[in-house]
Structure formats: structure tokens, C-alpha cells
Short mmCIF file of C-alpha atoms in Angstrom, two decimals:
data_model
loop_
_atom_site.label_atom_id
_atom_site.label_comp_id
_atom_site.label_asym_id
_atom_site.label_seq_id
_atom_site.Cartn_x
_atom_site.Cartn_y
_atom_site.Cartn_z
CA ARG A 1 54.63 6.44 67.30
CA LYS A 2 55.71 3.51 65.15
CA GLU A 3 53.55 0.97 63.36
CA LEU A 4 54.71 -2.53 62.43
CA ALA A 5 52.70 -4.90 60.24
CA ASN A 6 52.72 -8.70 60.27
CA VAL A 7 55.61 -9.14 62.66
CA SER A 8 56.15 -11.77 65.34
CA SER A 9 59.10 -9.97 66.96
CA GLU A 10 60.94 -6.71 66.53
CA LYS A 11 63.82 -4.93 68.27
CA LEU A 12 63.61 -1.15 68.46
CA ALA A 13 65.82 1.60 69.83
CA ALA A 14 63.88 4.05 72.00
CA PRO A 15 64.66 6.81 74.50
CA ALA A 16 64.06 6.05 78.15
CA ASP A 17 60.35 6.55 78.80
CA GLU A 18 57.07 4.79 79.34
CA TYR A 19 55.38 3.36 76.25
CA THR A 20 52.09 1.75 75.32
CA VAL A 21 52.35 -1.18 72.94
CA THR A 22 49.16 -2.12 71.09
CA ALA A 23 48.90 -5.41 69.19
CA VAL A 24 46.01 -5.51 66.73
CA TYR A 25 44.66 -8.94 65.80
CA PRO A 26 41.80 -9.68 63.36
CA TYR A 27 39.19 -9.95 66.14
CA PHE A 28 40.70 -8.17 69.15
CA THR A 29 43.48 -5.87 70.40
CA VAL A 30 45.94 -6.17 73.29
CA GLU A 31 47.58 -3.22 75.04
CA LYS A 32 50.59 -3.36 77.36
CA THR A 33 52.53 -0.60 79.08
CA ILE A 34 56.31 -0.93 79.18
CA THR A 35 58.99 1.22 80.85
CA VAL A 36 62.32 1.65 79.08
CA ALA A 37 65.24 2.66 81.33
CA ASP A 38 68.58 4.18 80.29
CA ASN A 39 70.94 1.65 78.75
CA GLN A 40 68.53 -1.17 79.57
CA GLU A 41 66.71 -3.61 77.29
CA ALA A 42 62.99 -3.96 78.04
CA LEU A 43 61.00 -6.97 76.88
CA CYS A 44 57.34 -6.61 75.92
CA ALA A 45 55.86 -10.06 75.37
CA ILE A 46 52.34 -10.28 73.98
CA THR A 47 51.08 -13.85 73.89
CA PRO A 48 47.29 -13.89 73.78
CA ALA A 49 45.44 -17.16 74.21
CA VAL A 50 43.73 -17.89 70.90
CA GLY A 51 41.74 -20.76 69.45
CA VAL A 52 39.79 -21.82 66.38
CA LEU A 53 36.04 -22.05 65.89
CA GLN A 54 34.64 -24.65 63.48
CA ALA A 55 30.93 -23.91 62.96
CA ASN A 56 29.18 -26.78 61.17
CA PHE A 57 25.86 -26.89 59.28
CA GLY A 58 24.78 -29.50 56.76
CA HIS A 59 22.72 -27.41 54.31
CA ALA A 60 23.57 -24.63 51.89
CA GLY A 61 22.18 -21.14 52.34
CA ALA A 62 22.78 -20.52 56.06
CA ARG A 63 24.41 -17.31 57.29
CA PHE A 64 25.95 -16.39 60.64
CA GLU A 65 27.08 -13.50 62.83
CA LEU A 66 29.62 -13.89 65.63
CA ARG A 67 29.75 -11.65 68.72
CA ARG A 68 31.73 -11.72 71.95
CA LEU A 69 29.81 -12.42 75.15
CA GLU A 70 30.41 -10.26 78.21
CA ASN A 71 28.55 -11.16 81.41
CA SER A 72 26.42 -13.56 79.32
CA GLN A 73 25.28 -10.71 77.06
CA PRO A 74 26.25 -10.42 73.38
CA GLN A 75 28.24 -7.30 72.49
CA TYR A 76 27.00 -4.88 69.85
CA GLN A 77 30.02 -5.31 67.59
CA VAL A 78 29.81 -8.12 65.06
CA LEU A 79 33.24 -9.75 64.86
CA GLU A 80 32.53 -11.80 61.77
CA ARG A 81 29.67 -12.63 59.44
CA GLY A 82 29.44 -15.02 56.52
CA ALA A 83 28.16 -18.36 55.28
CA LEU A 84 28.00 -21.66 57.14
CA PRO A 85 29.90 -23.89 57.52
CA ALA A 86 32.82 -21.67 58.56
CA THR A 87 36.26 -21.92 60.18
CA LEU A 88 37.41 -18.88 62.16
CA THR A 89 40.99 -18.72 63.35
CA GLY A 90 42.68 -16.34 65.78
CA LEU A 91 39.76 -15.95 68.19
CA GLN A 92 40.68 -14.85 71.68
CA ALA A 93 39.81 -17.44 74.32
CA GLY A 94 36.47 -16.75 75.97
CA GLN A 95 32.71 -16.84 75.45
CA TYR A 96 31.01 -16.05 72.14
CA GLU A 97 27.55 -16.13 70.61
CA LEU A 98 26.95 -17.34 67.07
CA ARG A 99 23.68 -16.23 65.49
CA ALA A 100 22.68 -18.51 62.60
CA ILE A 101 19.99 -17.64 60.04
CA TYR A 102 18.47 -20.20 57.67
CA GLN A 103 15.28 -19.84 55.61
CA GLY A 104 13.74 -17.40 58.06
CA LEU A 105 14.80 -19.40 61.12
CA VAL A 106 17.19 -17.94 63.71
CA ALA A 107 19.28 -19.86 66.23
CA ASN A 108 21.55 -18.27 68.85
CA ARG A 109 24.27 -20.61 70.11
CA SER A 110 26.83 -19.92 72.82
CA VAL A 111 30.29 -21.36 72.42
CA GLU A 112 33.45 -21.20 74.53
CA ILE A 113 36.71 -20.80 72.67
CA THR A 114 39.52 -22.71 74.36
CA ALA A 115 43.07 -21.68 73.54
CA ALA A 116 45.13 -23.87 71.23
CA HIS A 117 42.09 -25.96 70.27
CA THR A 118 39.71 -26.26 67.33
CA ASN A 119 36.38 -25.75 69.05
CA GLN A 120 33.45 -27.47 67.31
CA LEU A 121 29.96 -25.96 67.14
CA ASP A 122 27.16 -27.89 65.40
CA VAL A 123 24.32 -25.60 64.36
CA GLU A 124 20.93 -27.31 64.29
CA PHE A 125 17.44 -26.26 63.29
CA LEU A 126 14.16 -28.19 63.36
CA LEU A 127 14.37 -29.47 59.78
CA GLY A 128 12.68 -32.20 57.79
CA ASN A 129 12.49 -33.40 54.19
CA ILE A 130 9.87 -33.56 51.42
CA SER A 131 9.52 -36.26 48.78
CA ILE A 132 7.36 -35.32 45.76
CA GLU A 133 6.15 -37.80 43.13
CA THR A 134 3.76 -37.22 40.22
CA LYS A 135 2.12 -39.37 37.61
CA PRO A 136 3.48 -38.88 35.05
CA ALA A 137 6.94 -37.94 36.27
CA GLY A 138 8.88 -34.95 34.98
CA ALA A 139 6.71 -32.18 36.42
CA THR A 140 8.40 -28.99 37.61
CA VAL A 141 8.32 -28.32 41.35
CA ARG A 142 7.97 -24.67 42.40
CA ASP A 143 8.06 -23.09 45.85
CA ALA A 144 5.64 -20.47 47.15
CA GLU A 145 7.65 -17.72 45.39
CA ARG A 146 7.40 -19.68 42.11
CA ASN A 147 11.10 -20.52 42.09
CA GLU A 148 11.73 -23.70 40.09
CA LEU A 149 13.45 -26.30 42.26
CA GLY A 150 13.59 -29.41 40.08
CA LYS A 151 11.66 -32.17 38.32
CA THR A 152 9.64 -35.01 39.82
CA PRO A 153 10.45 -37.35 41.39
CA PHE A 154 12.04 -34.72 43.60
CA ASN A 155 13.49 -34.73 47.13
CA LEU A 156 13.83 -31.49 49.07
CA THR A 157 16.05 -31.61 52.15
CA GLY A 158 16.65 -29.17 54.98
CA VAL A 159 13.08 -27.82 55.06
CA PRO A 160 12.06 -25.91 58.23
CA ALA A 161 9.42 -27.74 60.27
CA GLY A 162 5.93 -26.41 59.59
CA VAL A 163 3.73 -26.03 56.52
CA TRP A 164 5.56 -25.89 53.19
CA ARG A 165 3.63 -24.64 50.15
CA GLY A 166 4.38 -25.09 46.50
CA GLU A 167 3.00 -26.44 43.23
CA VAL A 168 3.80 -28.91 40.48
CA VAL A 169 3.31 -27.99 36.82
CA LEU A 170 3.57 -29.87 33.54
CA THR A 171 2.87 -28.71 30.01
CA ASN A 172 -0.80 -29.19 28.96
CA CYS A 173 -1.74 -30.23 32.51
CA MET A 174 -3.50 -28.43 35.31
CA PRO A 175 -1.10 -27.03 37.92
CA VAL A 176 -1.42 -28.66 41.33
CA PRO A 177 -0.85 -26.35 44.32
CA PHE A 178 -0.16 -28.18 47.56
CA ALA A 179 0.72 -27.70 51.20
CA VAL A 180 2.52 -30.35 53.21
CA THR A 181 3.26 -30.45 56.93
CA VAL A 182 6.96 -31.01 57.60
CA LEU A 183 8.05 -32.55 60.89
CA ALA A 184 11.59 -32.33 62.24
CA LYS A 185 13.85 -35.23 61.20
CA GLN A 186 11.05 -36.82 59.15
CA THR A 187 10.18 -37.00 55.44
CA ALA A 188 6.78 -35.80 54.25
CA THR A 189 5.61 -37.54 51.05
CA LEU A 190 3.38 -36.03 48.37
CA GLN A 191 2.02 -38.20 45.55
CA THR A 192 -0.39 -36.78 42.99
CA ASN A 193 -1.83 -37.55 39.54
CA LEU A 194 -1.76 -34.70 37.04
CA MET A 195 -4.89 -33.94 35.02
CA ARG A 196 -4.72 -32.86 31.40
CA ARG A 197 -6.33 -29.48 30.72
CA SER A 198 -8.71 -30.91 28.10
CA LEU A 199 -10.05 -33.44 30.62
CA ALA A 200 -10.43 -30.73 33.26
CA THR A 201 -12.46 -28.66 30.78
CA ALA A 202 -14.72 -31.62 30.00
CA MET A 203 -15.34 -32.34 33.66
CA ALA A 204 -16.16 -28.67 34.32
CA LEU A 205 -18.74 -28.73 31.50
CA LEU A 206 -20.26 -31.92 32.92
CA GLU A 207 -20.59 -30.36 36.38
CA GLN A 208 -22.15 -27.22 34.89
CA SER A 209 -24.63 -29.36 32.93
CA ARG A 210 -25.62 -31.20 36.12
CA GLN A 211 -26.14 -28.00 38.07
CA GLU A 212 -28.27 -26.50 35.30
CA SER A 213 -30.15 -29.79 34.68
CA SER A 214 -29.45 -29.28 31.01
CA GLU A 215 -30.63 -31.92 28.55
CA ASN A 216 -28.20 -30.70 25.92
CA LEU A 217 -25.22 -32.96 26.47
CA ALA A 218 -23.64 -32.36 23.08
CA PRO A 219 -21.01 -29.89 24.37
CA VAL A 220 -20.13 -32.32 27.17
CA ILE A 221 -19.78 -35.28 24.80
CA GLU A 222 -17.73 -33.17 22.41
CA ALA A 223 -15.41 -32.08 25.22
CA PHE A 224 -14.85 -35.63 26.50
CA THR A 225 -14.25 -36.86 22.94
CA ALA A 226 -11.58 -34.16 22.51
CA ALA A 227 -10.04 -35.12 25.86
CA LEU A 228 -9.89 -38.78 24.83
CA LYS A 229 -8.17 -37.86 21.58
CA ASP A 230 -5.77 -35.68 23.52
CA ASP A 231 -5.02 -38.52 25.91
CA PRO A 232 -5.74 -41.84 24.17
CA GLU A 233 -4.02 -43.85 26.92
CA ASN A 234 -6.58 -42.49 29.36
CA VAL A 235 -4.03 -41.69 32.04
CA GLY A 236 -5.28 -38.17 32.69
CA CYS A 237 -2.09 -36.52 31.50
CA ARG A 238 1.05 -37.45 29.65
CA ARG A 239 4.18 -35.58 28.74
CA SER A 240 4.21 -33.76 25.42
#
């Protein structure tokens, strides 16, 4: 047994016999049987048909797994996994399945690899966009896991279709949780005014006074006076 690495051709001396030659490529192997006769030169040519796969996706954060298809069924072995977009070279011609995962979404796409070609595969999900504006601007946008994404005005692209939940927060203002419905290939717009905490406190005292039919309005007046001092421009909230 003899092993050769990274060779395109090699000439070997061998006793007359029958041999099995195995060529190992990154994604497949090829075996050929060759008979060597006395004082004869035997040629073993291994020329597999290979092509390139270019898997395209326009947003960061997508992953993929590639499997070979046999009789329209994906094989258990994963040939390659990684991030999209990706370029895979040296794939044996034939049928494959690419499984793409993005923000909880899964898409299985079949692709045929043609020899001596760069075969294009565009991965698509039902995605939309979100535009978030606040008054005043500069509020932090968080997702449902409280990850900070950016400051308003803020545009979020590549959002899976469905309900997207998050919140906007600004110092000394009440946080605003929200849920927007995202439609594929459309932009959902959220516009909201932020309320200063002092004003929210005053309004809560006013509502409590109404429910209790209280004639003592001094705490309410005091709270609104403090809110006005806190926000003399009377815009509900302003950046500190």
C-alpha cells in the first residue's frame, strides 16, 4: 500500500498484479481497479466530473449544511457546513440539498452541480424590514432578548415575516414595548412619542385621584408641576 498526497500524476513501479487505486477528494472518493502485467505499463486515469457551488444570501447570520441527494433523498453525511454566502469548489457532479438556517427559519433547496461550471443557488426566505422612529430621536432599540440593536431612527432589514417584538428606551423616559407585523418584501413602520417618567407619574396620580373621587388634588398638582419643570418644552420627553 502506498499513499500519495496532492499529486496530479505519478509513475510507480509495481509487480504484476491487480490493484485498487483510491483517489480521495475533499467531498468524495473514487476507486478504480487496474491490472498490471509483466513488463507492461498500465494507465489508471481518474478524471471525475466536478463543479463549483456558489450559494448566495443577502443577510449576515445565515448558516448552511450541504448533503448529497440519492434517489431524491438527502444522505446522512453532511459534506460541508458554514456561513452564507459560500463558494464550494471540487463538488462531484450530481444532485445536492442545501439546508439554510436563518433566525429560526429553515429552507431546504435542491441544486444540481454541473461539471466545469459555477452553479448559482440563491437562498431566499420570507423576509421584510422594519423602520423605527421616535420623538425625540436617539432612543435605543432592543429585541425581545433585550439585545441592543441601534439608535432611532433605525432600520432593521432581513426580518422574518411574522410578528417582531422589541422595545425602545431612553434615559428618564418610559420604555415602550411594541410588536409589529412584518410582511415579506415590505417595510413595517413604527412611530412613537416617548413619555418622560415624571409626566407618567403625574398622569398615574391623576387617574388614581379620579378613580377614588378624591378632592385632594395637591399631590396631582405637585406632580404635574414637577413634570413641567423636568420638561419645560412640554414635549413629553427630551434627551438628557
